[in-house]
Coordinates of C-alpha atoms in Angstrom, one line a residue:
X1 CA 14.5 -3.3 3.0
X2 CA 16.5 -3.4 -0.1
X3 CA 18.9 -6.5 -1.4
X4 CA 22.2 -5.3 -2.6
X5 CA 23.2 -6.6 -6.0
X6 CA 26.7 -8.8 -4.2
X7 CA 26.4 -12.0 -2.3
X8 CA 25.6 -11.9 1.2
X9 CA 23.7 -8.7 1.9
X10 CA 19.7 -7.7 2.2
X11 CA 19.2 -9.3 -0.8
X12 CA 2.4 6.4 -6.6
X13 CA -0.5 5.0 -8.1
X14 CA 1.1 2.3 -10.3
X15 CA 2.7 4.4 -12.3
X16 CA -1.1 4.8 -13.4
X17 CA -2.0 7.6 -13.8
X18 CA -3.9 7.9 -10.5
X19 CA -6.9 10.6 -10.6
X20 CA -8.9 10.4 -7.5
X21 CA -11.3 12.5 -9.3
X22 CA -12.0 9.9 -11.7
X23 CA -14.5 8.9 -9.2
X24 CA -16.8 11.6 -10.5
X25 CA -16.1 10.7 -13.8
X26 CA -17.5 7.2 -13.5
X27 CA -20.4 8.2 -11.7
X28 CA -21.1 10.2 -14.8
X29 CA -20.8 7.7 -16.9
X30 CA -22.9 5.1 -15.5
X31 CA -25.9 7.2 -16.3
X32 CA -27.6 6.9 -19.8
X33 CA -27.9 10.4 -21.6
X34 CA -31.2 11.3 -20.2
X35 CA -31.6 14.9 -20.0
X36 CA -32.0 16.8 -16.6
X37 CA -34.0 14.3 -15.1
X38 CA -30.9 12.0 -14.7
X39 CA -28.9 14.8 -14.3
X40 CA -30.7 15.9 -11.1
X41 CA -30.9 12.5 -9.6
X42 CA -27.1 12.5 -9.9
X43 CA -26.6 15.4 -8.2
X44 CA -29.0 14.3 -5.4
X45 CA -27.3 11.5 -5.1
X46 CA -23.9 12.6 -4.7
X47 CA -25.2 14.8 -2.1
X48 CA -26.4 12.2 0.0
X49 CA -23.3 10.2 -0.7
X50 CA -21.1 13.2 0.1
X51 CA -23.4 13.4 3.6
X52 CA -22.8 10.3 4.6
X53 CA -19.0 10.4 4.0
X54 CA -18.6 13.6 6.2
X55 CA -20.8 12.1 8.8
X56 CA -18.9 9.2 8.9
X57 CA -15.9 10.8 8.4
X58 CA -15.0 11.0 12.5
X59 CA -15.5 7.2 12.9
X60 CA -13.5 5.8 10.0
X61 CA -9.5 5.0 10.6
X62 CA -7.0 7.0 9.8
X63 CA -6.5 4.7 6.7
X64 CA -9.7 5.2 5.2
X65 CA -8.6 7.5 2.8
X66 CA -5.6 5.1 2.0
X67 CA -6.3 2.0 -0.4
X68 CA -7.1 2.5 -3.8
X69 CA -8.1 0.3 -7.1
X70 CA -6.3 0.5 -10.2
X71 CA -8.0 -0.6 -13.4
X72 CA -6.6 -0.8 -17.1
X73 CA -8.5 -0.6 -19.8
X74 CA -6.4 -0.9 -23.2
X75 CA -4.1 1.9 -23.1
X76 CA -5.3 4.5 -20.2
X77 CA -5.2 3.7 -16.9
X78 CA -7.3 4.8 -13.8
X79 CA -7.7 4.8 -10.5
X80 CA -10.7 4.5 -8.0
X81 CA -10.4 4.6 -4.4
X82 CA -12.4 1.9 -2.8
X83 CA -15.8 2.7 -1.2
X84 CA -15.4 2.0 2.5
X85 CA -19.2 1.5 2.9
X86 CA -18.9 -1.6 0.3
X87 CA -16.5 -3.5 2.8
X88 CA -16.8 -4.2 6.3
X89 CA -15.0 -0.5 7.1
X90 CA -18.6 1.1 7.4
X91 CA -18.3 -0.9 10.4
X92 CA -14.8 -0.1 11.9
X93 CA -14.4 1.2 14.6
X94 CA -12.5 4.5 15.0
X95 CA -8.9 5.1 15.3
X96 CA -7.7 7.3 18.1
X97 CA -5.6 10.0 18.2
X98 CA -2.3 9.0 18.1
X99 CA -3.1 5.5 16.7
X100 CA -3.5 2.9 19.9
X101 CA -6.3 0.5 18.4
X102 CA -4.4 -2.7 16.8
X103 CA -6.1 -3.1 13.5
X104 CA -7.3 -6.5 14.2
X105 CA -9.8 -4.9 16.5
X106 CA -10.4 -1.6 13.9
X107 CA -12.0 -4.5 11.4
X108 CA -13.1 -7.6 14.1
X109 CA -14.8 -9.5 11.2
X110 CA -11.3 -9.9 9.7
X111 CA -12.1 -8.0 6.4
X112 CA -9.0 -5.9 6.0
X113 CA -9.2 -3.3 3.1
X114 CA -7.1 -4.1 -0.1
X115 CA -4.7 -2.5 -1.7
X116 CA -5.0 -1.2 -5.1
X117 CA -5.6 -3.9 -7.9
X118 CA -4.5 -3.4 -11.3
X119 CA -4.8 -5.6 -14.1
X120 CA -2.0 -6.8 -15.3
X121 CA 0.2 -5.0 -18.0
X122 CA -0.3 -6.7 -21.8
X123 CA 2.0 -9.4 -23.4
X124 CA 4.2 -8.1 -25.5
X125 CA 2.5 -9.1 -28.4
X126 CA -0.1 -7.0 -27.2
X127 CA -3.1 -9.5 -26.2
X128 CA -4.2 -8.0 -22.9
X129 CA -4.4 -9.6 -19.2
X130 CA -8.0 -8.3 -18.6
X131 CA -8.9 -12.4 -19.3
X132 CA -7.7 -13.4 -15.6
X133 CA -10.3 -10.9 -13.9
X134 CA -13.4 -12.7 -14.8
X135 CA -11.9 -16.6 -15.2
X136 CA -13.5 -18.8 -13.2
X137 CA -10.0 -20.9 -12.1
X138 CA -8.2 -17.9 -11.7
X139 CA -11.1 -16.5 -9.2
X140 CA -11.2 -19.8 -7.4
X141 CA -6.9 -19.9 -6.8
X142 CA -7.6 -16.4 -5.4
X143 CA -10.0 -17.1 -3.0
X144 CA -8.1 -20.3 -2.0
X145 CA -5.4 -17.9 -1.1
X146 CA -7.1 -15.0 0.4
X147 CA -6.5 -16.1 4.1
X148 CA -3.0 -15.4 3.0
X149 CA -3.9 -12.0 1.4
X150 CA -5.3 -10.7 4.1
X151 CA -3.1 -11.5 6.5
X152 CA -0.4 -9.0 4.0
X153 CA -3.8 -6.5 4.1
X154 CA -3.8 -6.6 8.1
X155 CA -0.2 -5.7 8.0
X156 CA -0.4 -3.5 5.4
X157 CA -3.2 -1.3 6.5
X158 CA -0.8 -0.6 10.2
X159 CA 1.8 0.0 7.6
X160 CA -0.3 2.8 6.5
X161 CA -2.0 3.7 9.8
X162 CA 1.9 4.0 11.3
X163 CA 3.3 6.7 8.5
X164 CA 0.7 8.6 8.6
X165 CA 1.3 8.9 12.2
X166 CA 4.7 9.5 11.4
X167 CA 4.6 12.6 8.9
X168 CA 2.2 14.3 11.5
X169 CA 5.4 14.7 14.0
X170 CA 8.7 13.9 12.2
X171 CA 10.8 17.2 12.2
X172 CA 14.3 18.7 12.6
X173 CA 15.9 18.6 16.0
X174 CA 14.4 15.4 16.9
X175 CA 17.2 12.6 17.4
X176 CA 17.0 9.2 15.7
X177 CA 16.7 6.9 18.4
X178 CA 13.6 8.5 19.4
X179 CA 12.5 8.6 15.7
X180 CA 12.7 4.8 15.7
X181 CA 11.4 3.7 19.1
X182 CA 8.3 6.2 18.5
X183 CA 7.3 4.6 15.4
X184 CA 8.2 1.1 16.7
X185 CA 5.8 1.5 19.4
X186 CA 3.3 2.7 17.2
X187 CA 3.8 -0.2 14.9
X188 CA 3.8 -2.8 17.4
X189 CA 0.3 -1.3 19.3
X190 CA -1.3 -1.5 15.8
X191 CA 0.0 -4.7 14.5
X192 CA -0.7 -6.6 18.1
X193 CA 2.9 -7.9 18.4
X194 CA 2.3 -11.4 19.4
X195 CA 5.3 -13.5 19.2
X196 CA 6.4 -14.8 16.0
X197 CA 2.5 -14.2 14.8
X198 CA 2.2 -10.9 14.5
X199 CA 4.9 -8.1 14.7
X200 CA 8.0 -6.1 13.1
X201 CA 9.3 -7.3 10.4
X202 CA 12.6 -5.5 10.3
X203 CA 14.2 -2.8 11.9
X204 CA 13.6 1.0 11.0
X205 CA 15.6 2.1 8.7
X206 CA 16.4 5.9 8.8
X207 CA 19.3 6.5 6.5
X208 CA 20.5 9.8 6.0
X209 CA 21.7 11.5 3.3
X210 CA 25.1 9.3 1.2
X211 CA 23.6 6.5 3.6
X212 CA 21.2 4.6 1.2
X213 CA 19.9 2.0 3.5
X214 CA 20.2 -0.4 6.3
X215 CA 21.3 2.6 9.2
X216 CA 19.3 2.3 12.6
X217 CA 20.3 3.5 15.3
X218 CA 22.4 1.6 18.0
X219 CA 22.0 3.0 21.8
X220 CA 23.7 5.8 22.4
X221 CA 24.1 7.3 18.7
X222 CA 23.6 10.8 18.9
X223 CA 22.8 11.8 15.6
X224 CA 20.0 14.3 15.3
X225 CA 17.4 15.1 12.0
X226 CA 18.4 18.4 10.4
X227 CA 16.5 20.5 8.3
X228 CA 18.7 19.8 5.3
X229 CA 18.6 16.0 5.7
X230 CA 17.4 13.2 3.2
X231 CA 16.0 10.8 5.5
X232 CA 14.9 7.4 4.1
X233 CA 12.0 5.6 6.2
X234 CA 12.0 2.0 5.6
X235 CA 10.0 -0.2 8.0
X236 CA 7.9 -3.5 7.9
X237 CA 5.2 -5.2 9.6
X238 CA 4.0 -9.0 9.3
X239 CA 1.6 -11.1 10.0
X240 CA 2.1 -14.6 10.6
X241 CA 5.4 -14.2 8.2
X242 CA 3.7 -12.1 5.6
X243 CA 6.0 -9.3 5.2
X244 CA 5.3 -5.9 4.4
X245 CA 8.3 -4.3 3.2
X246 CA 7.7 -0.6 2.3
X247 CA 9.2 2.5 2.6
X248 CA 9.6 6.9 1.8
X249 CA 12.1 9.1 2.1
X250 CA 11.1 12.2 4.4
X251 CA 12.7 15.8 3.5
X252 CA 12.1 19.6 4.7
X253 CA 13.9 21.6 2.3
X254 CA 11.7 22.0 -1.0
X255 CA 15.3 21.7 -2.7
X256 CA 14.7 17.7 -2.9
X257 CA 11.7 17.1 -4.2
X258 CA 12.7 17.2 -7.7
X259 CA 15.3 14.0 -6.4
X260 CA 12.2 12.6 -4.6
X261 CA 9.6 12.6 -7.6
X262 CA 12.1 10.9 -9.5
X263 CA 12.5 8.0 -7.3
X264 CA 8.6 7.7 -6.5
X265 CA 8.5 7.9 -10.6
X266 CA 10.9 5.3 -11.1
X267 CA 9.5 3.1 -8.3
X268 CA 6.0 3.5 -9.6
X269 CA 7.1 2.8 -13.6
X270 CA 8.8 -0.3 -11.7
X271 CA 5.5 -1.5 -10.0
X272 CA 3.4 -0.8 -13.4
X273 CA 5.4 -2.9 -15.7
X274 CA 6.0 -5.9 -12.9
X275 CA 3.2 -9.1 -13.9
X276 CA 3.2 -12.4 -14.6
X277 CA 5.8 -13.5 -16.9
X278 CA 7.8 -10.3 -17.1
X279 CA 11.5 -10.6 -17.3
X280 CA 13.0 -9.2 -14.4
X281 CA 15.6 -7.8 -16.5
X282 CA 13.0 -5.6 -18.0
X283 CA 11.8 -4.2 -15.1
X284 CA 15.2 -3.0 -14.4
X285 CA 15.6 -1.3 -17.6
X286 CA 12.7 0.3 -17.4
X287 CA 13.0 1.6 -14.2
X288 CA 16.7 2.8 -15.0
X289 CA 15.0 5.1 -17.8
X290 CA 12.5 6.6 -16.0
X291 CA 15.2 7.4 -13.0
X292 CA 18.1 8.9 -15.6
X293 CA 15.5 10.9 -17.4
X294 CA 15.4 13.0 -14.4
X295 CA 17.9 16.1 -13.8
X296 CA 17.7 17.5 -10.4
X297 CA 19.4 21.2 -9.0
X298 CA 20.9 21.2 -5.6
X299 CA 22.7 24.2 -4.2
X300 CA 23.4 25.3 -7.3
X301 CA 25.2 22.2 -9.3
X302 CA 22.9 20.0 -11.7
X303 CA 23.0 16.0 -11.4
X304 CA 21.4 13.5 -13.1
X305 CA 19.5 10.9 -11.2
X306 CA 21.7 7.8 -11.0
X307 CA 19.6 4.6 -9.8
X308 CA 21.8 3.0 -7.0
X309 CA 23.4 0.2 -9.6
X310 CA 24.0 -2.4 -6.6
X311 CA 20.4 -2.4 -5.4
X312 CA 17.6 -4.0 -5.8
X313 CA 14.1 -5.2 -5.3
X314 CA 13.2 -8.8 -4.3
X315 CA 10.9 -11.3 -3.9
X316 CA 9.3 -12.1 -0.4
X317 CA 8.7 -14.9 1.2
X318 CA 7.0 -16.5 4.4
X319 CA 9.2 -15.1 7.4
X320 CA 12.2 -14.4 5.1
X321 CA 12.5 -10.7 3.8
X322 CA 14.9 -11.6 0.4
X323 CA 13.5 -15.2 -0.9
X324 CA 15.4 -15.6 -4.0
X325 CA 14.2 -13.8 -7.1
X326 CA 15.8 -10.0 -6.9
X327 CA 14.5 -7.1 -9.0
X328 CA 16.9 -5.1 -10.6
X329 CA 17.3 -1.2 -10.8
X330 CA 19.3 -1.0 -13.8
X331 CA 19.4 -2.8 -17.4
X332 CA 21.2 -6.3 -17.6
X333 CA 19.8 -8.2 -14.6
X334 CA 18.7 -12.0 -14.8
X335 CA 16.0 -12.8 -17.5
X336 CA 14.2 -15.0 -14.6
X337 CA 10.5 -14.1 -14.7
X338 CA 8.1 -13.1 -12.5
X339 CA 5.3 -15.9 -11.4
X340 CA 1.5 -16.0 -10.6
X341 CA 1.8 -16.1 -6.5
X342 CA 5.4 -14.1 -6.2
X343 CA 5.2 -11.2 -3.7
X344 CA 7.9 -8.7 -4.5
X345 CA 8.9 -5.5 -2.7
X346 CA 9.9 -3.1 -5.9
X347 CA 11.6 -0.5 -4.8
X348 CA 14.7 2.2 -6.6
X349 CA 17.1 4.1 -5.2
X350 CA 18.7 7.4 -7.0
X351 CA 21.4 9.2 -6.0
X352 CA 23.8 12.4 -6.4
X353 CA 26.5 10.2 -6.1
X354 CA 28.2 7.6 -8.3
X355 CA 25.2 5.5 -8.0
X356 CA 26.7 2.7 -6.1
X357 CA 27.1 2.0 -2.4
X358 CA 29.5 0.2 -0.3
X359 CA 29.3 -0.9 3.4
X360 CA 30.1 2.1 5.9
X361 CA 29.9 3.1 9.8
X362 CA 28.9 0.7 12.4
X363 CA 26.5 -2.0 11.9
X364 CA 23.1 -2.3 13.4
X365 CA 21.0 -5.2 11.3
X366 CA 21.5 -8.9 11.9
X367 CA 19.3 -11.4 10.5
X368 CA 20.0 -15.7 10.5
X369 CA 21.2 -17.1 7.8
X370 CA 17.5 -18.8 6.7
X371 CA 19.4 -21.7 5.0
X372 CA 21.7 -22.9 7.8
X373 CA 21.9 -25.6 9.1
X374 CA 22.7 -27.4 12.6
X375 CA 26.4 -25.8 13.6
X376 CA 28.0 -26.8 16.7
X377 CA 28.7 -23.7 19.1
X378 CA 30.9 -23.6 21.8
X379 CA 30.4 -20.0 23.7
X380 CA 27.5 -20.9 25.9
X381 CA 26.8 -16.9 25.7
X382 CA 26.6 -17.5 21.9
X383 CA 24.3 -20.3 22.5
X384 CA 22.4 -18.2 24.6
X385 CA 22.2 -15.3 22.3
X386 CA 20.8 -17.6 19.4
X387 CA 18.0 -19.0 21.6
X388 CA 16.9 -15.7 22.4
X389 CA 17.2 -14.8 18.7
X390 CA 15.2 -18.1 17.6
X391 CA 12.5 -17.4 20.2
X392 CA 11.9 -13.9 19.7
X393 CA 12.9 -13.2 15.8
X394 CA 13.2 -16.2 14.3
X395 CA 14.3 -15.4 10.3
X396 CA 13.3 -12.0 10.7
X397 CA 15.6 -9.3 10.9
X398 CA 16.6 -7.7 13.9
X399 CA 19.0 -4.5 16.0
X400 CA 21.7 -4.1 18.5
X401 CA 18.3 -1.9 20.0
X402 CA 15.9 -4.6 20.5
X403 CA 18.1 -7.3 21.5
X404 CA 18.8 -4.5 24.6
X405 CA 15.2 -3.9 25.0
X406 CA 14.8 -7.6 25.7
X407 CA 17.2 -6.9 28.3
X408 CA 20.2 -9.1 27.0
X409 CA 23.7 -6.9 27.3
X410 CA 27.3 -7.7 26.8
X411 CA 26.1 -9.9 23.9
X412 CA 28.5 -8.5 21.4
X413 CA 31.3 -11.3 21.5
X414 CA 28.6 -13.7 21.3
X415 CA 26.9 -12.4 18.4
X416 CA 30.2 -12.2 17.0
X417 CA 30.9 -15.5 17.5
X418 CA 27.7 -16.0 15.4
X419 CA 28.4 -14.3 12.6
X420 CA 31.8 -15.9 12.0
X421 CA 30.3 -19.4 12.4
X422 CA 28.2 -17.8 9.2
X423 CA 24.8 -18.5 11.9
X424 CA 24.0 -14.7 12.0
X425 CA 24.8 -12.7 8.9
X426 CA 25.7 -9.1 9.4
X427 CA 24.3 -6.3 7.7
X428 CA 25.8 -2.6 7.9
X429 CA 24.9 0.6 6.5
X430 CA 25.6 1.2 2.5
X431 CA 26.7 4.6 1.6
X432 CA 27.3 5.7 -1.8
X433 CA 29.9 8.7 -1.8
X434 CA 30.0 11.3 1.5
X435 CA 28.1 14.8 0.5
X436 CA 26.0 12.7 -2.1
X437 CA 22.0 12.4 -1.3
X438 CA 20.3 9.2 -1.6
X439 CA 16.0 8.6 -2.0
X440 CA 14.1 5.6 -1.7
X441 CA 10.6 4.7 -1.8
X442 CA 8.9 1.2 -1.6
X443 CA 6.1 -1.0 -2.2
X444 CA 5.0 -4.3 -1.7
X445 CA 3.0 -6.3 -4.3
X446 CA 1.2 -9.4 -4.8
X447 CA 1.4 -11.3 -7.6
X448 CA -2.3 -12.9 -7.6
X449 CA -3.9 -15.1 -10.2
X450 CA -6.3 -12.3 -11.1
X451 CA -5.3 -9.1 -10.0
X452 CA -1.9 -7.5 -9.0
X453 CA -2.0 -5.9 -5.8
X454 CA 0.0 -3.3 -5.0
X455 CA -1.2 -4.0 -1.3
X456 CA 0.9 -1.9 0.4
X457 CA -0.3 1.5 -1.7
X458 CA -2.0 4.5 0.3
X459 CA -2.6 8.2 -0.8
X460 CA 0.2 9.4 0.5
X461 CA 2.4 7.3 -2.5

């Protein structure tokens, strides 16, 4: 979910360059220059390793090709996926066909696989971050932590597990309602929706087109995925609060993906220059170059790619989506810097359009105001209505949808009356100018003392 640059709203690869065959390129170079000898017993070796991959193949999740590890070393960058027969994966069990096991169960010794660590980018004086992999303090705040990592890995591993799922049906015809409550389901089977412990973080955000972000559908809307849609999936899992907050943008006509490799360029420049220390402001301009360098052709007319001005990134926090520190998309945001523990979702918009966006159409997304305090009501519905909000959502965002799947109706004057008494804080759909197309893609990324994670990263971006 994005945070719009204005009071009162949602506040690939690391831009490395990711080669997945650099895995045979390490394997070569761990061997001394021995002749054929070595040579042969290389060979052999990947052949037995390549064996055992294949056989193991049908009992792996449908993640295991997702997590990869990012390493820098001076200038160049590069990426290895993770071995799953050096974690506790080798021992997962296997994910059905469509997804049903809750991940929990897919790794019961509570391992979940990591996302990809980089090291972090170099000072600007140029003295290099690679000192914080191998300090001693650094590796013991980590591992003080990690039952906080890997509660984001559970939830970021059904992230994963869920899209995929998703890109093996989503097509034109198919309305959006059923778009959302077939992923919901998914997510909630894999994540093991238990209470406030485990479950959705947000709703589903499937913005079309000049909509940018925060559209789900409310019961009854019609509206039906064409062929020539821009369609921007953003959903979120958590696990005891820890938020995953990532998101892609789903097209059918080839005549986007010049618009959609300029966003996942731009998000991914924003992830690689994101560390310790680093202005936010920088990230923004940054970002904003990488975006504008980009020219796109639709239907004939040239644009240039225009990052979305009035949103941004932001930092997470423990059941709250937009905790205070937001990442900008264009040059001249805050100077505030990033700090060792922040989790951030970095995420960019670009658009055909003016680049800016402005509430539109009816509203969907709640969420409580996460600073309010005790505030007398006098509706008993609206008293109601906030108990069952409390009790089932807490901080989290929520939809019109799933306050009617927990069977509440004729709520709307009451959740009204929330919103005025500034209890419940609205959130509707912003649009940037009608026949204009809007991307957005989305990670989430964790700030650690020795590495930063991009935990949220699979191979599909």
């Amino acid at each position: 979910m994005c945070t719009r640059a204005v009071p009162c709203m949602f506040a690939g690869t690391c831009m490395t360059v990711c080669d997945f065959a650099a895995e045979a390129n390490v394997a070569e170079g761990n061997g001394d220059a021995g002749g054929e000898g070595d040579v042969a017993k290389l060979l052999e070796r990947q052949t037995l390793e390549d064996k055992e991959r294949e056989d193991g193949e049908e009992g792996k999740p449908s993640s295991s090709a997702g997590p990869v590890s990012c390493l820098q070393h001076d200038e160049t960058w590069s990426c290895l996926r993770i071995s799953h027969l050096t974690t506790n994966e080798s021992n997962a069990k296997g994910q059905t066909d469509p997804p049903s096991i809750p991940i929990c169960e897919l790794y019961p010794s509570g391992d979940f696989p990591k996302g990809e660590e980089c090291e972090y980018p170099p000072s600007k004086d140029g003295r290099s971050a690679a000192w914080r992999t191998t300090s001693e303090e650094k590796r013991a705040l980590d591992g003080a932590n990690e039952e906080m990592w890997n509660d984001f890995r559970q939830a970021a591993e059904a992230h994963r597990q869920v899209r995929a799922y998703v890109r093996s049906w989503i097509k034109p015809g198919m309305t959006m309602i059923d778009i959302c409550e077939k992923l919901e389901d998914c997510s909630r089977r894999l994540i093991k929706e238990n209470g406030l412990k485990a479950g959705l973080a947000f709703p589903t955000g499937c913005s079309i087109n000049h909509c940018a972000a925060h559209y789900t559908p409310n019961a009854g809307d019609p509206t039906v995925l064409r062929y020539d849609d821009v369609c921007k999936i953003d959903f979120g899992t958590h696990i005891n609060g820890r938020i995953i907050d990532c998101a892609f943008t789903v097209t059918f006509n080839p005549k986007f993906d010049g618009l959609l490799e300029a966003v996942r360029d731009a998000t991914n420049t924003g992830i690689k220059f994101a560390g310790i220390d680093v202005r936010l402001c920088d990230v923004g301009e940054t970002i904003q170059e990488v975006m504008e360098s980009y020219e796109v052709e639709i239907d004939g007319k040239t644009y240039q790619v225009k990052p979305i001005r009035n949103l941004n990134g932001h930092s997470i926090g423990q059941y709250r989506i937009h905790s205070g520190k937001t990442v900008p998309i264009v040059k001249g945001g805050e100077a505030t810097r990033m700090e060792e523990g922040d989790v951030y979702a970095i995420e960019t918009f670009g658009s055909t359009g003016r680049g800016a966006v402005h509430d539109d159409m009816e509203c969907s997304h709640y969420m409580k105001n996460f600073n309010v305090g005790h505030v007398p009501i006098r509706l008993p519905r609206a008293k109601h209505l906030l108990n069952v909000i409390n009790e089932n959502f807490g901080t989290l965002a929520f939809c019109r949808r799933w306050l009617d799947r927990l069977g509440e109706s004729k709520y709307l004057m009451a959740l009204k009356n929330l919103c005025d008494l500034g209890i419940i804080d609205p959130y509707p759909p912003l649009c940037d100018i009608k026949g204009s197309y809007t991307a957005q893609y989305e990670h989430t990324i964790l700030l650690r003392p020795t590495y930063k994670e991009v935990v949220s990263r699979g191979e599909d971006y």
